[in-house]
Coordinates of C-alpha atoms (C1' of nucleotides) in Angstrom, one line a residue:
Chain A
M787 CA 13.2 14.8 -19.3
E788 CA 16.3 13.0 -20.1
A789 CA 18.4 15.7 -18.7
A790 CA 16.3 15.7 -15.6
A791 CA 16.3 12.0 -15.3
A792 CA 20.0 11.6 -15.7
P793 CA 21.0 12.9 -12.3
A794 CA 18.5 10.6 -10.8
F795 CA 20.6 7.6 -11.7
G796 CA 22.9 8.6 -9.0
R797 CA 25.9 8.4 -11.2
P798 CA 28.7 10.5 -9.8
R799 CA 29.0 13.4 -12.0
P800 CA 32.4 14.6 -13.0
V801 CA 33.6 17.6 -11.4
V802 CA 32.8 20.6 -13.5
K803 CA 34.1 23.9 -12.9
P804 CA 31.2 26.3 -13.5
E805 CA 33.3 29.1 -14.7
K806 CA 34.9 26.9 -17.2
P807 CA 32.3 25.7 -19.6
A808 CA 33.3 22.4 -21.0
G809 CA 32.6 23.4 -24.5
D810 CA 34.2 22.4 -27.7
S811 CA 37.0 24.2 -29.3
D812 CA 34.7 27.0 -30.3
D813 CA 34.5 28.1 -26.7
D814 CA 38.2 28.1 -26.3
R815 CA 38.5 31.8 -26.7
N816 CA 37.6 32.2 -23.2
S817 CA 39.9 29.5 -22.0
P818 CA 42.9 30.4 -19.9
S819 CA 45.2 29.5 -22.6
N820 CA 43.7 32.2 -24.9
Q821 CA 43.7 34.6 -22.0
S822 CA 47.3 34.0 -21.5
L823 CA 48.0 34.5 -25.1
L824 CA 46.3 37.8 -25.0
I825 CA 48.3 38.7 -22.0
K826 CA 51.3 37.8 -23.9
K827 CA 50.4 40.0 -26.8
E828 CA 49.8 42.9 -24.5
N829 CA 53.0 42.3 -22.7
H830 CA 54.8 42.1 -26.0
G831 CA 53.5 45.4 -27.2
K832 CA 54.2 47.0 -23.9
E833 CA 57.7 45.7 -24.0
E834 CA 58.2 46.9 -27.5
H835 CA 57.0 50.3 -26.5
E836 CA 59.3 50.3 -23.5
S837 CA 62.2 49.1 -25.6
E838 CA 62.2 52.3 -27.5
D839 CA 63.2 54.3 -24.4
K840 CA 65.9 51.9 -23.2
T841 CA 69.2 50.9 -24.4
S842 CA 69.6 48.2 -26.9
N843 CA 71.6 45.9 -24.6
S844 CA 69.1 45.9 -21.9
S845 CA 66.4 45.5 -24.5
D846 CA 68.0 42.5 -26.1
Q847 CA 68.4 40.8 -22.7
K848 CA 64.8 41.6 -21.9
D849 CA 63.7 40.3 -25.2
L850 CA 65.4 37.1 -24.5
S851 CA 63.9 36.7 -21.1
C852 CA 60.5 37.7 -22.4
T853 CA 60.5 35.1 -25.1
K854 CA 61.4 32.5 -22.5
I855 CA 58.5 33.7 -20.4
Q856 CA 56.2 33.6 -23.4
E857 CA 57.3 30.2 -24.2
E858 CA 56.6 29.0 -20.7
Q859 CA 53.3 30.6 -20.7
L860 CA 52.5 29.1 -24.0
E861 CA 53.5 25.7 -22.7
S862 CA 51.3 26.1 -19.7
A863 CA 48.5 27.3 -21.8
R864 CA 48.8 24.2 -24.0
T865 CA 48.7 21.9 -21.1
E866 CA 45.7 23.7 -19.7
M867 CA 44.0 23.3 -23.0
G868 CA 44.7 19.7 -23.0
E869 CA 43.2 19.3 -19.6
V870 CA 40.2 21.1 -20.7
R871 CA 39.8 18.8 -23.6
E872 CA 40.2 15.8 -21.4
E873 CA 37.6 17.1 -19.2
N874 CA 35.3 17.7 -22.1
Q875 CA 35.9 14.1 -23.1
R876 CA 35.0 12.9 -19.7
L877 CA 31.9 14.9 -19.6
K878 CA 30.9 13.6 -23.0
M879 CA 31.5 10.1 -21.9
S880 CA 29.6 10.4 -18.7
L881 CA 26.7 12.0 -20.6
G882 CA 26.7 9.2 -23.0
Q883 CA 26.8 6.7 -20.2
I884 CA 23.8 8.4 -18.5
M885 CA 22.0 8.3 -21.8
K886 CA 22.7 4.7 -22.1
D887 CA 21.5 4.0 -18.6
Y888 CA 18.4 6.0 -19.3
E889 CA 17.7 4.0 -22.4
A890 CA 18.3 0.8 -20.7
L891 CA 15.9 1.7 -17.9
K892 CA 13.4 2.8 -20.4
M893 CA 13.6 -0.4 -22.2
Q894 CA 13.2 -2.3 -19.0
F895 CA 10.2 -0.3 -18.1
L896 CA 8.7 -0.9 -21.5
G897 CA 9.4 -4.5 -21.3
I898 CA 7.6 -4.7 -18.0
V899 CA 4.7 -2.9 -19.4
G900 CA 4.6 -5.2 -22.3
R901 CA 4.7 -8.3 -20.0
E902 CA 2.0 -6.9 -17.9
A903 CA -0.2 -6.2 -20.8
K904 CA 0.2 -9.8 -22.1
K905 CA -0.9 -11.1 -18.8
L906 CA -4.0 -9.2 -18.6
P907 CA -7.1 -11.3 -18.9
E908 CA -9.3 -10.6 -21.8
H909 CA -11.9 -8.9 -19.7
D910 CA -9.2 -6.6 -18.6
K911 CA -8.6 -5.7 -22.1
E912 CA -12.2 -5.0 -22.6
Q913 CA -12.0 -2.9 -19.6
R914 CA -9.1 -1.2 -20.9
Q915 CA -11.0 -0.3 -24.0
R916 CA -13.7 1.3 -22.1
P917 CA -13.5 5.0 -22.1
H918 CA -12.9 5.7 -18.5
D919 CA -11.8 8.5 -16.5
D920 CA -9.7 6.2 -14.7
Q921 CA -6.9 8.1 -16.1
T922 CA -6.6 9.8 -12.9
E923 CA -4.8 8.3 -10.0
E924 CA -7.6 9.2 -7.8
T925 CA -9.6 6.4 -9.2
D926 CA -7.2 3.6 -8.9
L927 CA -9.1 0.5 -8.3
V928 CA -7.9 -3.0 -8.0
S929 CA -9.7 -6.0 -6.8
L930 CA -8.5 -9.2 -5.3
T931 CA -11.0 -11.7 -4.6
L932 CA -10.2 -14.5 -2.3
G933 CA -13.2 -16.4 -3.2
R934 CA -14.4 -18.1 -6.1
Y935 CA -15.4 -15.8 -8.8
P936 CA -18.0 -17.0 -11.3
M937 CA -17.2 -16.0 -14.8
A938 CA -20.4 -14.0 -15.3
E939 CA -19.7 -12.0 -12.3
K940 CA -16.2 -11.7 -13.3
K941 CA -17.2 -10.0 -16.4
K942 CA -19.3 -7.7 -14.4
A943 CA -16.5 -7.0 -12.1
A944 CA -14.3 -6.5 -14.9
E945 CA -16.3 -3.6 -16.0
E946 CA -15.5 -2.0 -12.7
K947 CA -11.9 -2.4 -13.3
N948 CA -10.0 0.6 -14.5
I949 CA -6.6 0.5 -13.1
N950 CA -5.4 -1.6 -16.0
G951 CA -6.7 0.7 -18.4
G952 CA -5.0 3.6 -20.0
D953 CA -3.2 4.2 -16.7
K954 CA -1.4 0.9 -16.8
E955 CA 1.8 2.4 -17.8
E956 CA 1.5 4.9 -15.2
A957 CA 0.7 2.3 -12.6
V958 CA 3.6 0.3 -13.6
K959 CA 5.7 3.3 -13.3
Q960 CA 4.3 3.8 -9.9
A961 CA 5.0 0.2 -9.1
L962 CA 8.5 0.7 -10.2
S963 CA 9.0 3.7 -8.2
L964 CA 7.2 2.8 -5.1
G965 CA 7.5 0.3 -2.4
L966 CA 5.5 0.7 0.7
N967 CA 7.3 -0.5 3.7
C968 CA 4.3 -0.9 5.8
K969 CA 5.2 -1.7 9.3
F970 CA 3.4 -2.9 12.2
E971 CA 6.2 -2.7 14.6
Q972 CA 7.2 0.8 14.4
E973 CA 10.8 0.5 15.2
S974 CA 12.7 -1.6 12.8
T975 CA 12.7 -0.1 9.4
P976 CA 12.0 3.4 8.7
A977 CA 9.3 3.3 6.3
T978 CA 9.7 5.3 3.3
V979 CA 6.5 5.5 1.4
K980 CA 3.8 7.9 1.5
E981 CA 0.8 8.1 -0.5
A982 CA 1.1 10.0 -3.6
H983 CA -0.9 13.0 -4.3
S984 CA -0.5 12.9 -7.9
P985 CA -0.6 10.3 -10.5
N986 CA 3.1 10.6 -10.9
R987 CA 4.1 9.0 -7.7
S988 CA 7.7 9.1 -7.1
L989 CA 10.1 8.0 -4.5
T990 CA 10.3 11.5 -3.3
I991 CA 6.7 11.6 -2.7
S992 CA 6.6 8.3 -1.1
A993 CA 9.1 9.2 1.4
D994 CA 6.9 10.8 4.0
H995 CA 3.8 9.0 4.5
E996 CA 4.9 5.9 6.1
T997 CA 7.5 7.7 8.1
K998 CA 4.8 9.8 9.6
E999 CA 2.7 6.8 10.3
D1000 CA 5.5 4.9 11.7
A1001 CA 6.3 7.7 14.0
G1002 CA 2.9 7.3 15.3
E1003 CA 1.7 10.4 13.6
T1004 CA -1.3 9.4 11.9
N1005 CA -2.5 11.5 9.2
W1006 CA -6.1 10.9 9.7
P1007 CA -8.3 12.8 7.5
P1008 CA -6.8 16.2 7.9
S1009 CA -10.1 17.7 7.3
K1010 CA -11.8 15.9 10.0
G1011 CA -11.0 15.3 13.5
L1012 CA -8.3 17.9 13.8
K1013 CA -9.3 18.2 17.3
T1014 CA -9.0 14.5 17.8
M1015 CA -5.7 14.2 16.2
R1016 CA -4.3 17.0 18.2
S1017 CA -5.5 15.7 21.4
A1018 CA -4.7 12.1 21.1
D1019 CA -2.6 11.0 18.3
D1020 CA -0.4 13.7 17.0
D1021 CA 1.6 16.5 18.2
A1022 CA 1.9 18.2 14.9
L1023 CA 0.2 17.6 11.6
P1024 CA 1.7 18.7 8.4
P1025 CA -0.2 21.4 6.7
N1026 CA -1.1 19.1 3.9
P1027 CA -0.9 15.6 5.2
P1028 CA -1.0 13.0 2.6
K1029 CA -3.9 10.9 2.0
R1030 CA -3.7 7.6 3.8
A1031 CA -4.7 4.4 2.4
R1032 CA -7.6 2.4 3.7
V1033 CA -7.9 -1.3 3.5
C1034 CA -11.3 -2.7 3.4
V1035 CA -11.8 -6.3 4.3
R1036 CA -15.0 -8.0 3.2
A1037 CA -15.7 -11.2 4.9
R1038 CA -18.7 -13.2 5.8
C1039 CA -19.2 -12.8 9.5
E1040 CA -22.2 -13.1 11.7
T1041 CA -20.6 -11.2 14.4
T1042 CA -20.5 -7.5 14.9
T1043 CA -16.9 -7.2 14.2
M1044 CA -14.1 -9.3 12.9
N1045 CA -11.7 -10.6 15.4
D1046 CA -8.5 -9.4 14.0
G1047 CA -6.5 -9.8 17.2
C1048 CA -6.5 -6.1 18.1
Q1049 CA -8.3 -4.5 20.9
W1050 CA -10.7 -1.9 19.7
R1051 CA -12.8 0.6 21.4
K1052 CA -15.9 1.8 19.8
Y1053 CA -16.1 5.6 19.7
G1054 CA -19.0 6.2 17.4
Q1055 CA -21.7 4.9 15.3
K1056 CA -23.4 6.4 12.4
I1057 CA -26.1 5.5 10.0
A1058 CA -24.5 5.8 6.7
K1059 CA -26.6 6.9 3.8
G1060 CA -27.7 4.1 1.6
N1061 CA -27.2 1.5 4.2
P1062 CA -29.6 0.7 6.9
C1063 CA -26.9 -0.9 8.9
P1064 CA -25.1 1.5 11.1
R1065 CA -21.5 2.0 10.7
A1066 CA -19.4 1.6 13.8
Y1067 CA -16.2 3.4 14.4
Y1068 CA -13.5 1.7 16.4
R1069 CA -10.2 2.9 17.6
C1070 CA -7.3 0.7 18.5
T1071 CA -6.7 0.6 22.1
G1072 CA -3.4 -1.3 21.9
S1073 CA -1.7 2.0 22.6
P1074 CA -3.1 5.3 23.8
T1075 CA -1.7 6.9 20.8
C1076 CA -2.3 4.2 18.3
P1077 CA -3.7 5.9 15.2
V1078 CA -5.3 2.9 13.8
R1079 CA -9.0 3.0 13.4
K1080 CA -11.5 0.8 11.7
Q1081 CA -15.0 1.1 10.5
V1082 CA -17.3 -1.8 10.6
Q1083 CA -20.4 -2.0 8.5
R1084 CA -22.5 -4.7 7.1
C1085 CA -23.0 -4.9 3.5
A1086 CA -26.3 -3.5 2.6
D1087 CA -27.1 -6.1 0.0
D1088 CA -25.8 -9.0 2.0
M1089 CA -26.0 -8.7 5.7
S1090 CA -23.8 -11.6 6.2
I1091 CA -20.9 -9.7 4.8
L1092 CA -19.0 -7.6 7.2
I1093 CA -17.1 -4.8 5.7
T1094 CA -14.2 -3.7 7.9
T1095 CA -12.2 -0.8 6.8
Y1096 CA -8.8 -0.3 8.4
E1097 CA -6.9 2.9 8.4
G1098 CA -3.5 3.6 9.6
N1099 CA -0.7 1.6 11.0
H1100 CA -0.2 0.5 14.5
N1101 CA 2.5 2.4 16.3
H1102 CA 2.9 -0.2 19.0
P1103 CA 3.8 -3.8 19.1
L1104 CA 0.9 -5.9 18.1
P1105 CA -0.3 -9.1 19.5
A1106 CA 0.9 -11.8 17.4
S1107 CA -2.6 -12.6 16.5
A1108 CA -3.1 -9.2 15.2
T1109 CA -0.1 -9.0 13.1
A1110 CA -1.6 -11.1 10.5
M1111 CA -4.5 -8.9 9.7
A1112 CA -2.4 -5.8 10.2
S1113 CA 0.1 -7.2 7.8
T1114 CA -2.5 -8.1 5.4
T1115 CA -4.1 -4.8 5.4
S1116 CA -0.9 -3.0 5.3
A1117 CA 0.3 -5.1 2.5
A1118 CA -2.8 -4.4 0.6
A1119 CA -2.4 -0.7 1.3
S1120 CA 1.1 -1.0 0.1
M1121 CA -0.1 -2.6 -3.0
L1122 CA -2.6 0.1 -3.5
L1123 CA -0.2 2.9 -2.9
S1124 CA 2.5 1.4 -4.9
G1125 CA 0.4 1.0 -7.9
S1126 CA 1.1 -2.7 -8.1
S1127 CA -2.6 -3.1 -8.4
T1128 CA -2.2 -3.4 -12.1
S1129 CA -1.7 -7.1 -11.7
S1130 CA -4.7 -8.9 -12.8
A1131 CA -4.5 -12.2 -14.5
P1132 CA -4.1 -15.6 -13.0
N1133 CA -0.5 -16.1 -12.5
T1134 CA -0.2 -12.5 -13.0
T1135 CA 3.1 -11.1 -12.1
A1136 CA 2.9 -7.8 -10.5
A1137 CA 5.6 -5.5 -11.6
A1138 CA 5.8 -4.2 -8.1
S1139 CA 9.1 -3.6 -6.8
S1140 CA 9.9 -3.6 -3.2
S1141 CA 11.7 -0.7 -1.9
S1142 CA 13.0 -2.7 1.0
S1143 CA 12.8 -6.3 1.7
S1144 CA 13.6 -5.8 5.2
S1145 CA 10.4 -4.3 6.2
N1146 CA 8.2 -5.8 8.6
H1147 CA 5.6 -6.2 6.2
A1148 CA 4.3 -9.4 7.1
L1149 CA 2.6 -10.2 3.9
S1150 CA 4.2 -8.2 1.4
F1151 CA 2.7 -7.9 -2.0
Y1152 CA 5.9 -6.9 -3.3
S1153 CA 8.5 -8.8 -5.0
N1154 CA 12.1 -8.3 -4.7
S1155 CA 13.7 -6.8 -7.6
K1156 CA 13.0 -9.2 -10.3
Q1157 CA 10.8 -11.6 -8.5
N1158 CA 7.3 -11.9 -9.5
F1159 CA 4.5 -12.5 -7.2
Y1160 CA 1.6 -14.6 -8.0
L1161 CA -1.9 -14.1 -6.9
P1162 CA -3.8 -17.1 -6.1
N1163 CA -6.7 -18.1 -8.1
N1164 CA -9.9 -16.4 -7.2
S1165 CA -8.2 -13.8 -5.2
S1166 CA -9.2 -10.3 -5.9
I1167 CA -8.5 -7.0 -4.6
I1168 CA -10.6 -4.0 -5.2
S1169 CA -8.9 -0.8 -4.7
S1170 CA -10.7 2.4 -5.1
T1171 CA -9.7 5.9 -4.5
S1172 CA -11.8 8.5 -3.0
P1173 CA -10.7 12.1 -3.1
T1174 CA -9.5 11.6 0.4
H1175 CA -8.7 8.0 0.8
P1176 CA -7.4 5.5 -1.6
T1177 CA -9.0 2.3 -0.6
I1178 CA -8.1 -1.3 -1.3
T1179 CA -10.6 -4.0 -0.6
L1180 CA -9.7 -7.5 0.2
D1181 CA -12.7 -9.6 -0.5
L1182 CA -12.6 -12.6 1.7
T1183 CA -16.0 -13.6 1.0
S1184 CA -16.7 -16.6 -0.9
N1185 CA -19.6 -17.5 -2.9
P1186 CA -20.0 -21.2 -3.1
S1187 CA -23.2 -20.9 -4.9
S1188 CA -22.5 -18.3 -7.3
T1189 CA -26.0 -17.1 -7.4
S1190 CA -26.8 -17.1 -3.8
N1191 CA -25.2 -13.8 -3.1
P1192 CA -24.6 -12.0 -6.3
S1193 CA -24.4 -8.8 -4.5
T1194 CA -21.3 -9.8 -2.8
H1195 CA -19.4 -9.8 -5.9
F1196 CA -17.6 -6.9 -7.2
G1197 CA -19.9 -6.4 -10.1
K1198 CA -22.3 -5.0 -7.6
F1199 CA -19.8 -4.0 -5.2
P1200 CA -20.0 -0.3 -5.7
S1201 CA -23.6 -0.2 -4.9
S1202 CA -23.3 -2.0 -1.7
F1203 CA -20.0 -0.9 -0.5
P1204 CA -20.0 2.0 1.9
N1205 CA -17.4 3.6 -0.2
S1206 CA -19.6 3.4 -3.2
R1207 CA -19.1 7.0 -3.8
Y1208 CA -15.8 6.0 -5.2
P1209 CA -16.3 6.5 -8.8
F1210 CA -14.6 3.5 -10.1
T1211 CA -13.8 0.1 -9.1
S1212 CA -11.7 -2.3 -10.9
Q1213 CA -11.6 -5.9 -10.4
L1214 CA -8.7 -8.0 -11.1
D1215 CA -9.6 -11.6 -11.3
F1216 CA -6.8 -13.9 -10.8
G1217 CA -8.3 -16.7 -12.4
S1218 CA -11.2 -18.7 -11.3
S1219 CA -11.1 -21.4 -13.8
R1220 CA -10.5 -24.0 -11.2
N1221 CA -13.4 -22.9 -9.2
N1222 CA -11.5 -22.5 -6.0
V1223 CA -13.2 -21.1 -3.1
L1224 CA -11.3 -19.4 -0.4
S1225 CA -13.7 -18.3 2.2
W1226 CA -13.5 -16.8 5.5
N1227 CA -16.3 -17.6 7.7
N1228 CA -16.6 -16.5 11.2
G1229 CA -13.2 -16.9 12.2
V1230 CA -12.3 -19.8 10.0
L1231 CA -10.8 -19.7 6.6
S1232 CA -12.0 -22.3 4.4
Y1233 CA -10.8 -23.0 1.0
N1234 CA -12.8 -25.3 -1.2
R1235 CA -12.1 -26.4 -4.6
N1236 CA -15.2 -27.3 -6.2
S1237 CA -13.7 -29.6 -8.7
H1238 CA -12.5 -31.9 -6.0
P1239 CA -15.0 -31.6 -3.3
A1240 CA -13.9 -34.7 -1.6
T1241 CA -10.3 -34.0 -1.4
T1242 CA -8.3 -31.8 0.7
P1243 CA -9.7 -28.6 -0.3
T1244 CA -6.9 -26.2 0.4
N1245 CA -4.0 -27.0 -1.8
N1246 CA -4.7 -25.3 -5.0
I1247 CA -3.6 -21.9 -4.3
Y1248 CA -0.1 -22.5 -3.3
Q1249 CA 0.1 -25.3 -5.7
N1250 CA -0.4 -22.8 -8.3
Y1251 CA 2.1 -20.6 -6.8
I1252 CA 4.6 -23.3 -6.6
Q1253 CA 3.9 -24.3 -10.1
H1254 CA 4.5 -20.8 -11.1
Q1255 CA 7.6 -20.8 -9.1
R1256 CA 8.8 -23.6 -11.1
N1257 CA 8.0 -21.6 -14.1
T1258 CA 5.5 -24.1 -15.3
A1259 CA 8.2 -25.7 -17.2
M1260 CA 7.3 -29.0 -15.7
S1261 CA 3.8 -28.5 -16.9
L1262 CA 2.6 -31.0 -14.4
P1263 CA -1.0 -31.9 -14.5
H1264 CA -2.9 -30.3 -11.7
Q1265 CA -2.5 -32.6 -8.9
Q1266 CA -2.2 -32.6 -5.2
P1267 CA 1.1 -33.7 -4.0
P1268 CA 1.5 -35.3 -0.7
L1269 CA 0.9 -32.8 2.0
P1270 CA 4.3 -32.9 3.7
D1271 CA 6.0 -32.3 0.5
T1272 CA 3.6 -29.6 -0.4
I1273 CA 4.0 -27.9 2.8
A1274 CA 7.7 -28.1 2.5
A1275 CA 7.5 -26.8 -1.0
A1276 CA 5.2 -24.0 0.0
T1277 CA 7.4 -23.1 2.9
K1278 CA 10.3 -23.0 0.6
A1279 CA 8.5 -20.9 -1.9
I1280 CA 7.4 -18.6 0.8
T1281 CA 10.7 -18.2 2.3
A1282 CA 12.2 -17.8 -1.1
D1283 CA 9.8 -15.2 -2.1
P1284 CA 8.9 -12.8 0.5
S1285 CA 6.4 -11.2 -1.7
F1286 CA 4.0 -14.0 -1.3
Q1287 CA 0.5 -12.9 -1.0
S1288 CA -1.4 -12.5 2.1
A1289 CA -4.3 -14.3 0.6
L1290 CA -2.0 -17.1 -0.3
A1291 CA -0.8 -17.1 3.2
A1292 CA -4.3 -17.5 4.4
A1293 CA -4.9 -20.3 2.0
L1294 CA -1.6 -21.9 3.0
T1295 CA -2.5 -21.6 6.6
S1296 CA -5.7 -23.3 6.1
I1297 CA -4.0 -25.9 4.0
I1298 CA -1.5 -26.7 6.6
G1299 CA -4.1 -26.7 9.2
S1300 CA -6.2 -29.2 7.5
G1301 CA -3.3 -31.2 6.5
G1302 CA -1.5 -31.2 9.7
A1303 CA -4.4 -31.8 12.0
G1304 CA -6.6 -33.7 9.7
T1305 CA -9.5 -32.6 11.7
G1306 CA -9.4 -29.1 10.5
T1307 CA -8.1 -27.9 13.7
V1308 CA -4.5 -27.3 14.5
K1309 CA -3.4 -27.1 18.0
S1310 CA -0.4 -25.2 19.1
S1311 CA 2.6 -27.2 20.0
A1312 CA 3.3 -24.9 22.8
R1313 CA -0.2 -24.5 24.2
S1314 CA -2.4 -27.2 23.1
E1315 CA -5.4 -26.0 24.9
Q1316 CA -6.3 -23.6 22.2
P1317 CA -6.6 -24.1 18.6
L1318 CA -4.3 -22.1 16.5
F1319 CA -6.8 -21.8 13.8
Q1320 CA -9.7 -23.6 12.6
L1321 CA -10.6 -24.6 9.3
T1322 CA -13.7 -25.5 7.6
S1323 CA -13.7 -27.6 4.5
T1324 CA -15.9 -29.8 2.7
A1325 CA -14.7 -32.7 4.6
T1326 CA -14.4 -31.3 8.1
T1327 CA -16.5 -29.4 10.4
T1328 CA -15.2 -27.6 13.3
T1329 CA -16.8 -25.5 15.9
N1330 CA -15.3 -22.3 17.0
K1331 CA -15.8 -21.4 20.5
G1332 CA -13.9 -18.4 20.0
N1333 CA -15.0 -15.0 19.0
G1334 CA -16.3 -13.9 15.8
C1335 CA -14.6 -13.6 12.6
G1336 CA -11.0 -14.2 13.2
T1337 CA -8.4 -12.9 11.0
S1338 CA -5.7 -14.8 12.7
F1339 CA -6.2 -17.5 10.2
L1340 CA -3.2 -15.9 8.7
S1341 CA -1.3 -16.5 11.8
N1342 CA 0.6 -19.2 13.3
I1343 CA 1.5 -21.8 10.9
T1344 CA 4.8 -21.9 12.6
T1345 CA 4.2 -25.3 13.9
A1346 CA 3.6 -26.6 10.5
T1347 CA 6.0 -24.5 8.5
P1348 CA 9.6 -24.2 9.6
S1349 CA 9.6 -20.7 8.6
N1350 CA 12.3 -18.5 10.0
S1351 CA 10.2 -15.5 9.8
P1352 CA 9.8 -13.5 12.9
P1353 CA 6.4 -12.7 14.1
T1354 CA 6.5 -9.5 12.2
G1355 CA 8.1 -11.1 9.2
N1356 CA 6.8 -11.8 5.9
M1357 CA 4.4 -14.3 7.3
A1358 CA 2.8 -13.6 10.6
F1359 CA 3.3 -16.7 12.6
V1360 CA 2.0 -16.2 16.0
P1361 CA 1.7 -18.3 19.1
A1362 CA -1.6 -19.7 19.9
S1363 CA -1.8 -17.9 23.2
S1364 CA -2.4 -14.7 21.4
L1365 CA -5.1 -15.8 19.2
P1366 CA -8.2 -13.8 19.4
F1367 CA -10.3 -16.8 20.1
S1368 CA -9.0 -16.7 23.5
N1369 CA -9.8 -13.2 24.1
P1370 CA -13.5 -13.0 25.0
K1371 CA -13.1 -9.9 27.0
S1372 CA -13.3 -7.3 24.3
A1373 CA -16.6 -7.2 22.8
S1374 CA -15.3 -5.3 19.9
A1375 CA -12.8 -7.9 19.3
S1376 CA -15.3 -10.7 19.5
P1377 CA -18.7 -9.9 20.6
G1378 CA -21.2 -12.6 20.9
D1379 CA -20.0 -14.7 18.1
H1380 CA -21.3 -17.8 16.8
I1381 CA -20.0 -19.9 14.2
D1382 CA -21.1 -19.9 10.7
L1383 CA -20.3 -23.2 9.2
T1384 CA -22.4 -22.7 6.2
N1385 CA -19.4 -22.8 4.1
Chain B
dC1038 C1' -14.1 1.1 39.5
dG1039 C1' -12.1 1.1 35.2
dG1040 C1' -13.0 0.2 30.6
dT1041 C1' -16.4 0.0 27.0
dT1042 C1' -20.6 1.2 24.6
dT1043 C1' -24.2 4.4 23.4
dT1044 C1' -25.8 8.4 21.4
dG1045 C1' -26.8 13.1 20.6
dA1046 C1' -24.1 17.0 19.3
dC1047 C1' -20.7 19.0 16.9
dC1048 C1' -17.2 19.9 13.2
dC1049 C1' -15.8 20.0 8.7
dG1050 C1' -15.5 19.0 3.8
dC1051 C1' -18.0 18.8 -0.3
dG1052 C1' -21.5 19.6 -3.7
dC1053 C1' -25.0 22.5 -5.3
Chain C
dG196 C1' -24.0 30.4 1.5
dC197 C1' -26.4 26.4 2.7
dG198 C1' -27.5 21.8 3.3
dC199 C1' -25.9 17.1 3.5
dG200 C1' -23.3 13.5 5.1
dG201 C1' -19.2 11.5 7.2
dG202 C1' -16.5 11.4 11.1
dT203 C1' -15.5 12.5 15.9
dC204 C1' -16.3 14.0 20.6
dA205 C1' -17.8 13.4 25.1
dA206 C1' -21.0 12.6 28.7
dA207 C1' -23.9 9.2 30.4
dA208 C1' -25.0 4.5 30.7
dC209 C1' -23.5 0.0 30.9
dC210 C1' -20.7 -4.1 32.2
dG211 C1' -17.6 -7.3 34.3

DNA sequence: CGGTTTTGACCCGCGC
DNA sequence: GCGCGGGTCAAAACCG
């Protein structure tokens, strides 16, 4: 392995002449110097033989000249030998250097693994101890819950977890080797990650998938819809297209679909087994060739929960309001595909590495080289992997009363989730000790902290993040700094760390919205006629005349945060004009919505 | 009239 | 090989 790994370091190898093995002195018999010596001997014998037939004068002269020639040849042979030895030395040194590099990387990797292991919550450890077939990559499962997570249910959910089990090292390896440059604007950065087929994901493997997707070639289930793909989306499908990740978003929503800012056309509906609610199939109509599709289905156990599964990346410019969700889903997919899903604990640092910080990944889960990213409290991601589709689930449901909807939690998730056939789920609870609630209700994201019901409810998540950013050295008691400072700090943190979580972004958005507007509604500075996003909190109640469950809560905090991020940047800040609430035309985007303010 | 939704039929993979 | 189930197609209906 070491020998194989050494070239991967990219170190320029010394030029080695293949016909001249750089061996030690043992191999010198084949060296040119020896050859020349042999030639010399042969010549000497030949000359001696010839000298018998010739006169002594001429033979003496010839002997003289021959000895000179021999000496010259000897000299050149010696220099040649010296060169060969030098080359051997160089080769040995470079080999040693490669070995050193390898060892260093190995130590780094082990260190990361060790750190990761320390940060695993206890239930993760329990989970790890479970004999699980999660050893296979096919069953990767992570969970990120953006809602409060009661401890009891956390334990349940922990049982579902498996990614942090025996495969942790593998996952970290994947995280180290993968970075998914999910893109939503197809042009800028050539994405370089594809889904891995095998547990041993590598950069090589990850090179294709995104590229294909970015090129607008969606690798929809190769098995299915070949006809469809050929006709509409793709010109050519690879013989063995890689699996593509799915991102499942669970959110409380009374409407038929979540309003994620995209235009969708329904192309099918099916009654899925085990769920009385029909599953609807939508296609993105933003571009005729846009490969993105989504499935919408209500949770069988809790009809108020809408499960939206996204698949594919948009190959066209998205409405700004859509970039948020697209970014979120893509980031989640990135996380899944990169194996960074091993992060689990509150303040967990994911050992994910970003392959490119220049991606358009609006809400990257990745951290640049040595940066850590922190998952907000109560955020959870469930990722599961079916034989055909790795799936990551962003649970945006909240459960203010932990017992009201037990089924919405991941402990029961597999039974209610349409992808329940996925053999494993793992839930990573990022700490719910503070009883934070981040909920997404019918187009509004609300974040409640139960411990301070009367205060501004939306500060905790990024406070935690900021606290982590400050390395907890200050060990400040949990408090809520003045909002402007907080926003500035959050902005700074976000801009400093592009890997900030989408969920955190959502929370931040709501924070800023509540803080900036005070009424829970932030209006666009450019177009004040439409709310940028609306927030519910324990203190404020807003009505959403818009459509359905908006995902654009992630969008448009530009007015509050002086972010320099482009619309497709790490945070999707969009103008109000493009918010889905203002788009009542598409029924799929926002059919007959009404506001659920129960949270 | 163009776009969307509905819905039965069809295709295909997978498990038995 | 067969049945099941998920996913998609495509024509008709619907809607603004």
